[in-house]
PDB file of C-alpha atoms in Angstrom:
ATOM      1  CA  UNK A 693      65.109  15.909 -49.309  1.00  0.00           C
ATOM      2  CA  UNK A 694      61.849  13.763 -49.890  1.00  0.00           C
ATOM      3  CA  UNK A 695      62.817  11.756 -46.831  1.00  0.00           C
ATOM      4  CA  UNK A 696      63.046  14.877 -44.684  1.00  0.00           C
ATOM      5  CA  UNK A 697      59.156  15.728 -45.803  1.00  0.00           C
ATOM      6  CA  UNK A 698      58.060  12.307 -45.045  1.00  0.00           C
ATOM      7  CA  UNK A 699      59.724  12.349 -42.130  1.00  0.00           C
ATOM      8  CA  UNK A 700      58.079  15.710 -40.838  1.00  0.00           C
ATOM      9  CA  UNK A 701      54.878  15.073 -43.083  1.00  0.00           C
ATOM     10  CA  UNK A 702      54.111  11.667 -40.635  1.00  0.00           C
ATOM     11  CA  UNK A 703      55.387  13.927 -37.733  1.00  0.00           C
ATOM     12  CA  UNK A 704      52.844  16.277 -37.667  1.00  0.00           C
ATOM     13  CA  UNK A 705      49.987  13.995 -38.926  1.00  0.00           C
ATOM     14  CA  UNK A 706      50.746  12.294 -35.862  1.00  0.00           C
ATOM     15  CA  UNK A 707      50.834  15.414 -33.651  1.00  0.00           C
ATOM     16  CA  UNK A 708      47.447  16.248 -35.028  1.00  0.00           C
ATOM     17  CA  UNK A 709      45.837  13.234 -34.043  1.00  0.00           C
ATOM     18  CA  UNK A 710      47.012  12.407 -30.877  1.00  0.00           C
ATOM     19  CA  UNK A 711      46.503  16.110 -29.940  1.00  0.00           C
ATOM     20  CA  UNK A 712      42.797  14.979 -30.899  1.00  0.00           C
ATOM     21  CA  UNK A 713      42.527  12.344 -28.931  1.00  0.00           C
ATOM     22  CA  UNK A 714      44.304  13.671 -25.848  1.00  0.00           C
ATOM     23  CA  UNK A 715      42.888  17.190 -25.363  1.00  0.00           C
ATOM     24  CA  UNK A 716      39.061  16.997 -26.406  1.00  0.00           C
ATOM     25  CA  UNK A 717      37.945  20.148 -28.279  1.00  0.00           C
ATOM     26  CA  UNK A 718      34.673  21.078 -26.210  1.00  0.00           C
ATOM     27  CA  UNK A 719      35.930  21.929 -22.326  1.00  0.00           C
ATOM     28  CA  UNK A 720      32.879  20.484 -20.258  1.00  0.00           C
ATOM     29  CA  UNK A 721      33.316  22.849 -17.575  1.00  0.00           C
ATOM     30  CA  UNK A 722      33.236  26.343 -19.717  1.00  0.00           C
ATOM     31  CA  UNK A 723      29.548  25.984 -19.739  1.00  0.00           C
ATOM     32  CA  UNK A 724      26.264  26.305 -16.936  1.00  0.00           C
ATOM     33  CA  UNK A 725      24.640  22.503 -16.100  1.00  0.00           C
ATOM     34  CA  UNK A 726      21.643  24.130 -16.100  1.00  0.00           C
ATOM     35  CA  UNK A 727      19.136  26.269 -18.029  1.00  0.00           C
ATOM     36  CA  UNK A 728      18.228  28.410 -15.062  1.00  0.00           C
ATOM     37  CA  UNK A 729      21.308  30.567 -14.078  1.00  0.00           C
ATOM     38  CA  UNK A 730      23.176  30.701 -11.073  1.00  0.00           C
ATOM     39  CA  UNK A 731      21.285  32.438  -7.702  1.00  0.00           C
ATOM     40  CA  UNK A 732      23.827  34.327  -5.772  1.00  0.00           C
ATOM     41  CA  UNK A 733      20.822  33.996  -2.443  1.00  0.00           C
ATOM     42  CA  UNK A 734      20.306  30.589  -3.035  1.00  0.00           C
ATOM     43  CA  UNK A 735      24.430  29.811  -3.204  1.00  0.00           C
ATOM     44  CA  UNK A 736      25.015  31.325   0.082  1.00  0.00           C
ATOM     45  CA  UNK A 737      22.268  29.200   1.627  1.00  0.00           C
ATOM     46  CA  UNK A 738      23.810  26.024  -0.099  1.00  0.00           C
ATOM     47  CA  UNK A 739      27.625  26.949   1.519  1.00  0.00           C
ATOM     48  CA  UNK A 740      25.894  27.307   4.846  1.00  0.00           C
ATOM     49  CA  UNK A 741      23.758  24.020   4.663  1.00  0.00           C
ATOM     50  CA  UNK A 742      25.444  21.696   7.155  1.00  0.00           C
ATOM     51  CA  UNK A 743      23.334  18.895   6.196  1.00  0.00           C
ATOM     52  CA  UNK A 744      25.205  18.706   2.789  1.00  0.00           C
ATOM     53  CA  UNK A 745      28.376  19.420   3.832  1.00  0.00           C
ATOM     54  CA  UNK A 746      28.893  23.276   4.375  1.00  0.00           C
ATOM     55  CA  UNK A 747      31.686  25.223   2.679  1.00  0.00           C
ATOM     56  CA  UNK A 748      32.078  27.209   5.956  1.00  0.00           C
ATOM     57  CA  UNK A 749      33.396  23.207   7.809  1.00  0.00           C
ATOM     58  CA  UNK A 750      36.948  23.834   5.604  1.00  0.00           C
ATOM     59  CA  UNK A 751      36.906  27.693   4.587  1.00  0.00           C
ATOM     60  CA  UNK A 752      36.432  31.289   5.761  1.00  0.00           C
ATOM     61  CA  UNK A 753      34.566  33.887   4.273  1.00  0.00           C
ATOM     62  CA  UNK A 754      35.334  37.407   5.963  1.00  0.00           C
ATOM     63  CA  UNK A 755      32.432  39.339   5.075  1.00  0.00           C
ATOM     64  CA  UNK A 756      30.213  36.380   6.882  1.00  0.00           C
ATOM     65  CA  UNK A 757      29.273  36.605  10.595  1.00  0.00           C
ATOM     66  CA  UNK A 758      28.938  32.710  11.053  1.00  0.00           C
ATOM     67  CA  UNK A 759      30.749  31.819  13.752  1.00  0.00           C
ATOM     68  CA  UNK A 760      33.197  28.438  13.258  1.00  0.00           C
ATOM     69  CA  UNK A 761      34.222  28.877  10.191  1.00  0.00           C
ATOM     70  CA  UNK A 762      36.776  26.912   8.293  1.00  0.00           C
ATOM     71  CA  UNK A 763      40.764  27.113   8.677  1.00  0.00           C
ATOM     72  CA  UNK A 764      41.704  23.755   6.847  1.00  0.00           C
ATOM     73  CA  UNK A 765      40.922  25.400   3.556  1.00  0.00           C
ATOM     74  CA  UNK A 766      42.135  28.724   1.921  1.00  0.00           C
ATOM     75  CA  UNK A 767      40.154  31.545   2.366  1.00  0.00           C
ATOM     76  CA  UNK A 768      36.942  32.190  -0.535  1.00  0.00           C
ATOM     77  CA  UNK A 769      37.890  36.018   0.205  1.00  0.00           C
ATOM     78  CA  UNK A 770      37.798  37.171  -3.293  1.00  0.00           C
ATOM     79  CA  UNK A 771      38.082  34.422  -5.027  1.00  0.00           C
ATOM     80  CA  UNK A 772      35.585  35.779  -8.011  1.00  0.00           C
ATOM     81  CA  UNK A 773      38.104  38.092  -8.704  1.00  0.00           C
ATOM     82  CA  UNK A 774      40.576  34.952  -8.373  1.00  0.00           C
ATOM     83  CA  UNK A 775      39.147  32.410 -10.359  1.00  0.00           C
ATOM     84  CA  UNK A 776      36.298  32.200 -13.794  1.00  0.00           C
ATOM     85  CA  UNK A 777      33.461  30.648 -13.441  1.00  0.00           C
ATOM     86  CA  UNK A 778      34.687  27.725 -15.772  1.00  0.00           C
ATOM     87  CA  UNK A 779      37.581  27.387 -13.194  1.00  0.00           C
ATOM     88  CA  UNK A 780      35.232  27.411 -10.107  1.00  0.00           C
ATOM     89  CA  UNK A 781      32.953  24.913 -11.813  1.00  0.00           C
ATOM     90  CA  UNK A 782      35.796  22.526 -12.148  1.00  0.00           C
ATOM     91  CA  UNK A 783      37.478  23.221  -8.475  1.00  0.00           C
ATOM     92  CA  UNK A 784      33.705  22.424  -7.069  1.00  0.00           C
ATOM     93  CA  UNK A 785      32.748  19.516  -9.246  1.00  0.00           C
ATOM     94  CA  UNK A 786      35.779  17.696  -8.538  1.00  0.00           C
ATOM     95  CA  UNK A 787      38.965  19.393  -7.534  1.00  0.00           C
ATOM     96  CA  UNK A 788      40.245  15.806  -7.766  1.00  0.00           C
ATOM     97  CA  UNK A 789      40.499  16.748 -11.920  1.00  0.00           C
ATOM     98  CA  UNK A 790      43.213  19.356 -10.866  1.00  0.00           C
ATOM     99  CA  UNK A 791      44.697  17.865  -7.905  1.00  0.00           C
ATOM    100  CA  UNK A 792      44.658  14.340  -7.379  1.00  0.00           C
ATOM    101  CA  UNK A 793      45.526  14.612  -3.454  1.00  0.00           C
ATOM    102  CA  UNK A 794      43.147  17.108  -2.737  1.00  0.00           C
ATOM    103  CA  UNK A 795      40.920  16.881   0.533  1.00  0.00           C
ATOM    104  CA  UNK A 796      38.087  18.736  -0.903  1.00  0.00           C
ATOM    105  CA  UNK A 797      35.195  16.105  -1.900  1.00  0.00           C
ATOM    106  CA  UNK A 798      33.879  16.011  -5.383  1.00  0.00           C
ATOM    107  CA  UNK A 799      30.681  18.015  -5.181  1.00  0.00           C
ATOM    108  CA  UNK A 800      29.237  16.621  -8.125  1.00  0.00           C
ATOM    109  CA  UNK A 801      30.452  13.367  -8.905  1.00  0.00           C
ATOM    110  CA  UNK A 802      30.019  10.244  -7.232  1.00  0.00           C
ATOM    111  CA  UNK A 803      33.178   8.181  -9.121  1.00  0.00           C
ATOM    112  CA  UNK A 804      36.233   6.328  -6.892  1.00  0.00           C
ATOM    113  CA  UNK A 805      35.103   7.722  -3.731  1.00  0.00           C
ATOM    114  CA  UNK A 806      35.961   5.223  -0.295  1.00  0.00           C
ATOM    115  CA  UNK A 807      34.076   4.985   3.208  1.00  0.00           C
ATOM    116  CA  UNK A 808      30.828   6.637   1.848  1.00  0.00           C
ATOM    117  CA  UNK A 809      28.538   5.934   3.824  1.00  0.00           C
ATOM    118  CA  UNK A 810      25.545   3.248   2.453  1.00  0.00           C
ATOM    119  CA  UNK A 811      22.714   6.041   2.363  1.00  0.00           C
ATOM    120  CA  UNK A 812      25.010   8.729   0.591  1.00  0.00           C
ATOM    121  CA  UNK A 813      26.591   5.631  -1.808  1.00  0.00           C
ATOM    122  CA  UNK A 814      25.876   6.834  -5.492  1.00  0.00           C
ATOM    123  CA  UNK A 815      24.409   9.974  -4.849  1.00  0.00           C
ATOM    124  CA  UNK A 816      26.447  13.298  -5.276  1.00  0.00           C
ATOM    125  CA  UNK A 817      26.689  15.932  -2.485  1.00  0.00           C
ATOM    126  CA  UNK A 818      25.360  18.968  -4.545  1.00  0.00           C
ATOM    127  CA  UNK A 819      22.618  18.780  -7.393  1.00  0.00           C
ATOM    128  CA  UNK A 820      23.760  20.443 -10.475  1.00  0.00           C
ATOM    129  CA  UNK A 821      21.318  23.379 -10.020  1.00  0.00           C
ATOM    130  CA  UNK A 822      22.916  23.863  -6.703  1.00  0.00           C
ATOM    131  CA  UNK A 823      26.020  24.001  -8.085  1.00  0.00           C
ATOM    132  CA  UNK A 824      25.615  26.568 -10.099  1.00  0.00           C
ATOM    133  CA  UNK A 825      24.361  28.746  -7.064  1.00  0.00           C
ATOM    134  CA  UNK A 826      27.034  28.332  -5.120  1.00  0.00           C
ATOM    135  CA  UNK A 827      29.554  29.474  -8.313  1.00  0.00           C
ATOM    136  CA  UNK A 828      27.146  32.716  -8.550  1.00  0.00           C
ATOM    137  CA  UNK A 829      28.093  33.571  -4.989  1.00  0.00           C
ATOM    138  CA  UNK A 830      31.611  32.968  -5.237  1.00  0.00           C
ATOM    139  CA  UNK A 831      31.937  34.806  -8.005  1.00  0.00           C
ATOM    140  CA  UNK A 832      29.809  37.593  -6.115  1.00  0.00           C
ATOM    141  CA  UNK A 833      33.189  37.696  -3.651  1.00  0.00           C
ATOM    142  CA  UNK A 834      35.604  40.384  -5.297  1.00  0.00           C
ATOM    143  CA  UNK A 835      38.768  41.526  -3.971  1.00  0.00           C
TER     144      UNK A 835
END
C-alpha cells in the first residue's frame, strides 16, 4: 500500500512540473502590444496598404469594393464573430505557431524566415501598433 502512494505521489509531482515547464501559465497573445487600443479606421488602411503586404493579395472581404481581391486565402467575412481577439492576435503574428505549413507570413516576427529580401532582413512586416489595428477591424467583421 505505501508503494502504491509513492508510486502515484512521484506520478503526479512529476505531472505538475513538467505541466510547468511545458504549458507556460501567462498566454502572450491574450493581451494588446500596445497601450493605445486597436483603431478599426486605421486597420482597414493597414489591410489595404500594398506596400506592406496587403491582406486583400490572399483574402476577400465582401463588404469591400476593392477590386482584386484575394482567393488563395479563406474569406475574413465574419471572422470577428469567428475568432477572439487573442486568437486573431496569434493567427496574424505568426500563424506559423498554429500551423507550421502555413503560407501566411508572420506579421510580427522576423524568426526562421528564407529569401527575405536584404532591405526587409530583420525587420517585421507590421509594427505592433499596427497590429493591433488591423485585429480591431477584423473583429469589426460579424457574421
Amino acid at each position: 500500500m505505501l508503494l502504491n502512494f509513492k508510486l502515484y505521489f512521484f506520478s503526479l509531482l512529476a505531472a505538475m512540473l513538467l505541466g510547468n515547464l511545458l504549458w507556460p501559465k501567462e498566454n502572450l497573445y491574450a493581451k494588446a502590444l500596445t497601450i493605445q487600443p486597436g483603431n478599426p479606421e486605421r486597420g482597414l488602411k493597414v489591410i489595404r496598404d500594398g506596400s506592406k503586404t496587403s491582406c486583400l493579395i490572399c483574402h476577400s472581404i465582401s463588404q469591400l469594393p476593392d477590386r482584386n481581391q484575394g482567393q488563395l486565402g479563406p474569406t475574413l467575412n465574419g471572422v470577428g464573430s469567428k475568432f477572439t481577439e487573442e486568437e486573431l492576435r496569434l493567427r496574424i503574428t505568426d500563424a506559423r505557431k498554429i500551423n507550421k505549413n502555413t503560407i501566411m507570413p508572420p506579421y510580427l516576427s522576423d524568426k526562421d524566415l528564407f529569401r527575405v529580401a536584404p532591405k526587409w532582413q530583420g525587420k517585421t512586416i507590421y509594427q505592433p501598433q499596427e497590429l493591433e489595428d488591423v485585429i480591431s477591424f477584423l473583429l469589426s467583421l460579424k457574421i
